[in-house]
CSV table of C-alpha atoms and ligand atoms in Angstrom, one decimal:
chain,number,residue,atom,x,y,z
A,1,MET,CA,22.4,39.2,-12.0
A,2,LYS,CA,21.8,35.6,-13.2
A,3,LEU,CA,24.8,33.3,-13.6
A,4,PHE,CA,24.8,30.5,-16.2
A,5,LEU,CA,27.2,27.8,-17.1
A,6,SER,CA,27.7,26.7,-20.7
A,7,THR,CA,29.4,23.3,-20.7
A,8,ASN,CA,29.3,19.9,-22.3
A,9,ARG,CA,28.8,17.5,-19.4
A,10,TRP,CA,26.3,17.6,-16.6
A,11,LYS,CA,27.2,17.5,-12.9
A,12,PRO,CA,24.6,17.6,-10.1
A,13,GLU,CA,26.6,20.3,-8.1
A,14,TYR,CA,26.1,22.8,-11.0
A,15,GLU,CA,22.4,23.1,-10.0
A,16,ASN,CA,23.4,24.9,-6.8
A,17,ARG,CA,26.2,27.0,-8.3
A,18,PHE,CA,24.3,28.3,-11.3
A,19,ASP,CA,20.9,29.6,-12.3
A,20,GLY,CA,20.9,27.4,-15.4
A,21,VAL,CA,23.3,25.1,-17.3
A,22,PHE,CA,23.4,25.1,-21.1
A,23,LEU,CA,24.2,21.7,-22.5
A,24,PRO,CA,24.6,21.1,-26.3
A,25,HIS,CA,22.1,19.1,-28.3
A,26,ARG,CA,23.1,20.1,-31.8
A,27,LEU,CA,26.6,21.5,-32.3
A,28,PRO,CA,27.6,24.0,-35.0
A,29,PHE,CA,29.8,21.3,-36.5
A,30,GLY,CA,26.6,19.3,-37.1
A,31,ALA,CA,27.0,16.6,-34.5
A,32,VAL,CA,23.9,15.8,-32.4
A,33,LYS,CA,24.3,14.7,-28.8
A,34,PRO,CA,21.6,13.0,-26.8
A,35,ILE,CA,19.7,15.3,-24.5
A,36,GLU,CA,21.0,15.1,-20.9
A,37,PRO,CA,17.8,14.4,-18.9
A,38,HIS,CA,18.7,16.9,-16.2
A,39,ALA,CA,19.4,19.7,-18.6
A,40,ARG,CA,16.8,22.4,-18.5
A,41,ILE,CA,18.5,24.4,-21.2
A,42,VAL,CA,19.6,22.8,-24.4
A,43,THR,CA,21.6,24.5,-27.2
A,44,VAL,CA,20.7,23.9,-30.9
A,45,SER,CA,22.9,25.3,-33.7
A,46,VAL,CA,20.4,26.0,-36.5
A,47,PHE,CA,22.6,26.8,-39.6
A,48,GLY,CA,26.0,25.5,-38.5
A,49,ASP,CA,26.8,22.2,-40.2
A,50,THR,CA,30.5,21.6,-41.0
A,51,ILE,CA,30.0,17.8,-41.3
A,52,GLY,CA,26.8,18.0,-43.4
A,53,ILE,CA,28.5,20.4,-45.9
A,54,GLN,CA,31.5,18.2,-46.2
A,55,LYS,CA,29.2,15.5,-47.4
A,56,ASP,CA,27.0,17.7,-49.5
A,57,PRO,CA,28.6,21.1,-50.5
A,58,ASP,CA,25.4,22.1,-52.2
A,59,ARG,CA,24.0,22.8,-48.7
A,60,ALA,CA,26.5,25.7,-48.1
A,61,ALA,CA,25.5,29.3,-48.1
A,62,VAL,CA,27.2,31.1,-51.1
A,63,ALA,CA,28.8,34.6,-51.0
A,64,VAL,CA,28.0,37.3,-53.6
A,65,THR,CA,31.5,36.5,-55.0
A,66,GLY,CA,30.8,32.8,-55.2
A,67,GLU,CA,32.8,31.3,-52.3
A,68,LEU,CA,31.1,28.8,-50.0
A,69,ALA,CA,30.5,29.8,-46.4
A,70,VAL,CA,32.8,27.0,-45.1
A,71,ALA,CA,35.3,26.7,-42.3
A,72,LYS,CA,39.0,26.9,-43.1
A,73,HIS,CA,38.7,27.3,-46.9
A,74,ASN,CA,36.8,30.7,-46.8
A,75,VAL,CA,39.8,32.9,-45.9
A,76,TYR,CA,37.9,36.1,-46.4
A,77,ASP,CA,35.2,35.4,-43.8
A,78,GLY,CA,37.3,33.1,-41.5
A,79,PHE,CA,34.4,31.0,-40.3
A,80,ALA,CA,34.9,28.7,-37.4
A,81,TRP,CA,32.3,26.3,-38.8
A,82,SER,CA,30.5,25.9,-42.1
A,83,TRP,CA,27.1,27.6,-42.7
A,84,VAL,CA,24.1,26.0,-44.4
A,85,CYS,CA,22.0,28.1,-46.7
A,86,PRO,CA,18.9,29.2,-44.8
A,87,ASN,CA,16.8,28.0,-47.8
A,88,HIS,CA,18.0,24.4,-48.0
A,89,PRO,CA,14.7,22.4,-47.6
A,90,ASP,CA,16.2,19.1,-46.3
A,91,HIS,CA,18.4,20.8,-43.7
A,92,TRP,CA,15.4,22.8,-42.6
A,93,GLN,CA,13.2,19.7,-42.3
A,94,GLU,CA,15.9,18.0,-40.2
A,95,ILE,CA,16.1,21.0,-37.8
A,96,LEU,CA,12.3,21.2,-37.4
A,97,GLU,CA,12.1,17.4,-36.7
A,98,LEU,CA,14.9,17.7,-34.1
A,99,LEU,CA,13.2,20.6,-32.4
A,100,HIS,CA,9.9,18.7,-32.4
A,101,ARG,CA,11.5,15.9,-30.5
A,102,ILE,CA,12.9,18.1,-27.7
A,103,PRO,CA,10.7,17.7,-24.5
A,104,GLU,CA,8.6,20.8,-24.2
A,105,ASP,CA,9.7,21.6,-20.6
A,106,LYS,CA,13.2,22.5,-21.9
A,107,LEU,CA,14.4,25.9,-22.8
A,108,VAL,CA,15.9,25.8,-26.3
A,109,LEU,CA,18.8,28.2,-26.8
A,110,LEU,CA,19.1,28.5,-30.6
A,111,GLY,CA,22.5,29.4,-32.0
A,112,ASP,CA,23.6,30.4,-35.5
A,113,PHE,CA,20.0,31.4,-36.4
A,114,GLN,CA,21.2,34.1,-38.9
A,115,PHE,CA,22.7,34.6,-42.3
A,116,PRO,CA,26.6,34.1,-42.1
A,117,ASN,CA,26.9,37.9,-42.9
A,118,GLU,CA,25.8,40.6,-45.4
A,119,ARG,CA,27.6,38.8,-48.3
A,120,TYR,CA,25.1,35.8,-48.3
A,121,CYS,CA,23.2,34.1,-49.7
A,122,PHE,CA,23.6,33.9,-53.5
A,123,CYS,CA,23.1,30.2,-54.1
A,124,HIS,CA,20.6,29.0,-56.8
A,125,ARG,CA,17.9,28.5,-54.2
A,126,CYS,CA,18.1,31.9,-52.7
A,127,ARG,CA,18.3,33.7,-56.1
A,128,ALA,CA,15.2,31.8,-57.1
A,129,ASP,CA,13.5,32.6,-53.8
A,130,ARG,CA,14.1,36.4,-54.3
A,131,ASP,CA,12.7,36.1,-57.8
A,132,ARG,CA,9.6,34.3,-56.5
A,133,ARG,CA,9.0,36.9,-53.8
A,134,GLY,CA,9.8,39.7,-56.2
A,135,LEU,CA,12.0,41.0,-53.3
A,136,HIS,CA,15.5,42.1,-54.4
A,137,ASP,CA,16.3,44.3,-51.4
A,138,LEU,CA,18.8,41.9,-49.7
A,139,VAL,CA,18.2,43.3,-46.2
A,140,GLU,CA,14.5,43.0,-46.4
A,141,TRP,CA,14.7,39.6,-48.0
A,142,ARG,CA,17.0,38.2,-45.3
A,143,VAL,CA,14.7,39.5,-42.6
A,144,GLN,CA,11.7,38.0,-44.3
A,145,VAL,CA,13.3,34.6,-44.7
A,146,LEU,CA,14.3,34.4,-41.0
A,147,ARG,CA,11.0,35.7,-39.7
A,148,GLU,CA,9.2,32.9,-41.6
A,149,TRP,CA,11.7,30.3,-40.3
A,150,PHE,CA,11.3,31.6,-36.7
A,151,GLN,CA,7.5,31.1,-37.1
A,152,GLU,CA,8.1,27.5,-38.3
A,153,ILE,CA,10.3,26.9,-35.3
A,154,ARG,CA,7.7,28.3,-33.0
A,155,ALA,CA,5.1,26.0,-34.5
A,156,ALA,CA,7.5,22.9,-34.3
A,157,THR,CA,8.1,23.1,-30.5
A,158,ARG,CA,6.3,24.3,-27.4
A,159,ALA,CA,9.6,24.6,-25.5
A,160,ARG,CA,10.6,28.2,-24.5
A,161,LEU,CA,13.1,29.8,-26.8
A,162,ALA,CA,16.2,32.0,-26.4
A,163,LEU,CA,18.8,33.1,-29.0
A,164,THR,CA,22.5,33.4,-29.2
A,165,LEU,CA,23.5,36.2,-31.5
A,166,PRO,CA,26.6,38.0,-32.8
A,167,PRO,CA,27.6,40.7,-30.4
A,168,ASP,CA,26.8,43.4,-32.9
A,169,PRO,CA,24.6,46.2,-31.3
A,170,TYR,CA,23.7,47.8,-34.7
A,171,GLY,CA,24.2,45.2,-37.4
A,172,LEU,CA,21.8,42.3,-36.6
A,173,ARG,CA,19.1,43.4,-39.1
A,174,GLN,CA,21.4,44.9,-41.7
A,175,ARG,CA,24.0,42.2,-41.8
A,176,TYR,CA,22.5,39.0,-40.5
A,177,GLY,CA,18.8,39.2,-41.2
A,178,VAL,CA,17.9,39.1,-37.5
A,179,ASP,CA,15.1,41.6,-36.7
A,180,PRO,CA,15.1,42.5,-33.0
A,181,ALA,CA,11.7,44.3,-33.3
A,182,PHE,CA,10.2,41.0,-34.5
A,183,LEU,CA,11.7,39.0,-31.7
A,184,GLN,CA,10.4,41.2,-28.9
A,185,GLY,CA,8.2,39.1,-26.6
A,186,LYS,CA,9.1,35.9,-28.4
A,187,VAL,CA,12.3,34.9,-26.7
A,188,GLU,CA,13.3,34.4,-23.0
A,189,PHE,CA,16.6,36.2,-23.5
A,190,LEU,CA,19.3,37.1,-26.0
A,191,MET,CA,22.8,35.9,-25.4
A,192,PHE,CA,25.9,37.6,-26.8
A,193,PRO,CA,29.2,35.7,-26.7
A,194,VAL,CA,32.0,38.3,-25.9
A,195,TYR,CA,34.9,36.0,-26.4
A,196,SER,CA,38.6,36.3,-26.4
A,197,LEU,CA,41.5,33.8,-26.1
A,198,ASP,CA,42.8,36.2,-23.5
A,199,TYR,CA,41.2,39.1,-21.7
A,200,ARG,CA,44.4,41.1,-21.3
A,201,LEU,CA,42.7,44.1,-23.0
A,202,THR,CA,39.2,44.9,-21.9
A,203,TYR,CA,38.6,48.5,-23.1
A,204,TRP,CA,36.7,47.1,-26.1
A,205,MET,CA,34.3,45.3,-23.7
A,206,ASP,CA,33.7,48.6,-21.9
A,207,ILE,CA,32.4,49.8,-25.2
A,208,LEU,CA,30.6,46.7,-26.5
A,209,VAL,CA,28.8,45.5,-23.4
A,210,PRO,CA,27.0,48.7,-22.5
A,211,ALA,CA,26.1,49.2,-26.2
A,212,LEU,CA,24.5,45.7,-26.3
A,213,ILE,CA,22.6,46.3,-23.0
A,214,GLN,CA,21.4,49.7,-24.1
A,215,ARG,CA,20.5,48.7,-27.7
A,216,PHE,CA,18.5,45.6,-26.5
A,217,ALA,CA,16.9,47.2,-23.4
A,218,ASP,CA,13.6,45.5,-24.3
A,219,PHE,CA,15.2,42.1,-23.8
A,220,ARG,CA,16.9,40.2,-21.1
A,221,VAL,CA,20.6,40.3,-22.1
A,222,VAL,CA,23.1,37.6,-21.2
A,223,ILE,CA,26.8,38.2,-21.9
A,224,GLU,CA,28.8,35.0,-22.4
A,225,LEU,CA,32.5,34.9,-21.4
A,226,TYR,CA,35.0,32.4,-22.7
A,227,LEU,CA,36.8,30.6,-19.9
A,228,VAL,CA,38.7,27.9,-21.8
A,229,GLU,CA,42.0,29.6,-22.7
A,230,PRO,CA,42.3,32.8,-20.7
A,231,CYS,CA,44.1,32.7,-17.4
A,232,VAL,CA,42.1,33.2,-14.3
A,233,HIS,CA,43.1,36.8,-13.4
A,234,GLU,CA,42.1,37.8,-17.0
A,235,ILE,CA,38.8,36.0,-16.6
A,236,ALA,CA,38.2,37.9,-13.3
A,237,LYS,CA,39.0,41.2,-15.1
A,238,ALA,CA,36.5,40.4,-17.9
A,239,LEU,CA,33.9,39.4,-15.4
A,240,PHE,CA,34.4,42.6,-13.4
A,241,THR,CA,34.1,44.6,-16.7
A,242,VAL,CA,30.8,43.0,-17.7
A,243,ALA,CA,29.3,42.9,-14.2
A,244,LYS,CA,29.6,46.7,-13.7
A,245,TYR,CA,27.1,47.2,-16.5
A,246,ASP,CA,24.6,45.0,-14.8
A,247,PRO,CA,23.3,42.7,-17.6
A,248,TRP,CA,20.4,40.5,-16.8
A,249,GLY,CA,22.8,37.5,-16.8
A,250,ILE,CA,26.3,36.3,-17.4
A,251,ALA,CA,27.2,32.9,-18.8
A,252,LEU,CA,30.5,31.2,-18.4
A,253,TYR,CA,31.6,29.0,-21.3
A,254,ASP,CA,33.7,26.4,-19.4
A,255,LEU,CA,34.6,22.9,-20.4
A,256,ALA,CA,37.0,22.0,-17.6
A,257,GLU,CA,35.7,23.5,-14.4
A,258,LYS,CA,37.8,26.7,-14.7
A,259,HIS,CA,35.1,28.4,-12.7
A,260,LEU,CA,36.4,26.6,-9.6
A,261,GLU,CA,39.8,28.0,-10.2
A,262,LEU,CA,38.2,31.4,-10.6
A,263,ALA,CA,36.4,30.9,-7.3
A,264,ARG,CA,39.7,30.2,-5.6
A,265,TYR,CA,41.4,33.2,-7.2
A,266,LEU,CA,38.5,35.5,-6.1
A,267,ALA,CA,38.5,34.1,-2.6
A,268,GLU,CA,42.3,34.2,-2.0
A,269,ASP,CA,43.7,37.2,-4.0
A,270,GLN,CA,44.2,40.3,-1.9
A,271,ARG,CA,43.9,42.7,-4.7
A,272,VAL,CA,40.5,41.2,-5.5
A,273,GLN,CA,39.3,41.8,-1.9
A,274,ASP,CA,40.4,45.4,-2.2
A,275,ILE,CA,38.6,46.0,-5.5
A,276,VAL,CA,35.4,44.4,-4.2
A,277,ARG,CA,35.5,46.5,-1.0
A,278,ARG,CA,35.8,49.7,-3.0
A,279,VAL,CA,33.1,48.9,-5.6
A,280,PRO,CA,29.8,50.5,-4.5
A,281,HIS,CA,27.7,48.3,-6.9
A,282,PRO,CA,25.7,45.7,-4.8
A,283,GLY,CA,25.1,43.4,-7.8
A,284,PHE,CA,28.8,43.2,-8.6
A,285,ARG,CA,29.6,42.5,-4.9
A,286,ALA,CA,26.9,39.8,-4.7
A,287,LEU,CA,28.2,38.1,-7.9
A,288,VAL,CA,31.8,38.0,-6.6
A,289,GLN,CA,30.7,36.6,-3.2
A,290,ARG,CA,28.6,34.0,-4.9
A,291,ILE,CA,31.6,32.8,-6.9
A,292,GLN,CA,33.9,33.0,-3.9
A,293,SER,CA,31.5,30.7,-2.0
A,294,TRP,CA,32.3,27.8,-4.3
A,295,HIS,CA,35.8,27.7,-3.0
A,296,ALA,CA,36.3,25.4,-0.1
A,297,PRO,CA,39.7,26.2,1.5
A,298,ALA,CA,41.9,23.1,1.8
B,301,LIG,ZN1,21.1,30.1,-50.3
């Protein structure tokens, strides 16, 4: 099982602890950060752009009922950031130019490369695009639009590509326009954030994680866990839940070195030792031992 760190600042010691560190280049809010020279994996949000849409609301994706796909104001969808219409030509040009400038030895982890959901997009551009193509089946149209954009991305950069996608085993094509069959062989891995502000309940992860692994068996699957708010024993519980299904990789979203706190907890807690002793799964045991090894007793 690979272990990745998703964070916002580079530290040399991460090289030994992790199999890869994801560092942001373009954030879903629209900010662009300089590429950290040591970063081998850079994240690029494709259609997230809260800042850009504040300046120019015409860029936003539009729901079938007319609301804009914007953070805060769109109560129905509850977006954490604002979504650009996938057919906005200037935004698209900016993204291609940004990708073109990324050194080709990087792996680019694309995020938000999807329609916001099945209610989008009904802006003037997208209505005209459907008329032009003579394609009024919304699912097929969304899939066609994203396929073409993916081909343009592929032409814009020689860097290897991976994708972060909604953790939806059965709705990617139907709801978001992302066609897994088309992506096969074109991406290094698919990453699914399985986030919670706490991991007190994990039964839903016991359903979702194996479903994602089974559904995307033709891909390397990375499950991303959220470390910022949850307390460390909840994180351990979530990690154990994911690890027992043996995904290709696990990524930890961690902005404040919570992973060192996790290491200490795994190394010192007696119940953890008991669990690890009883679990017959060698991958699970190796993962726990690896994290424990980061903890240097005082
Ligand atoms: Zn549109």
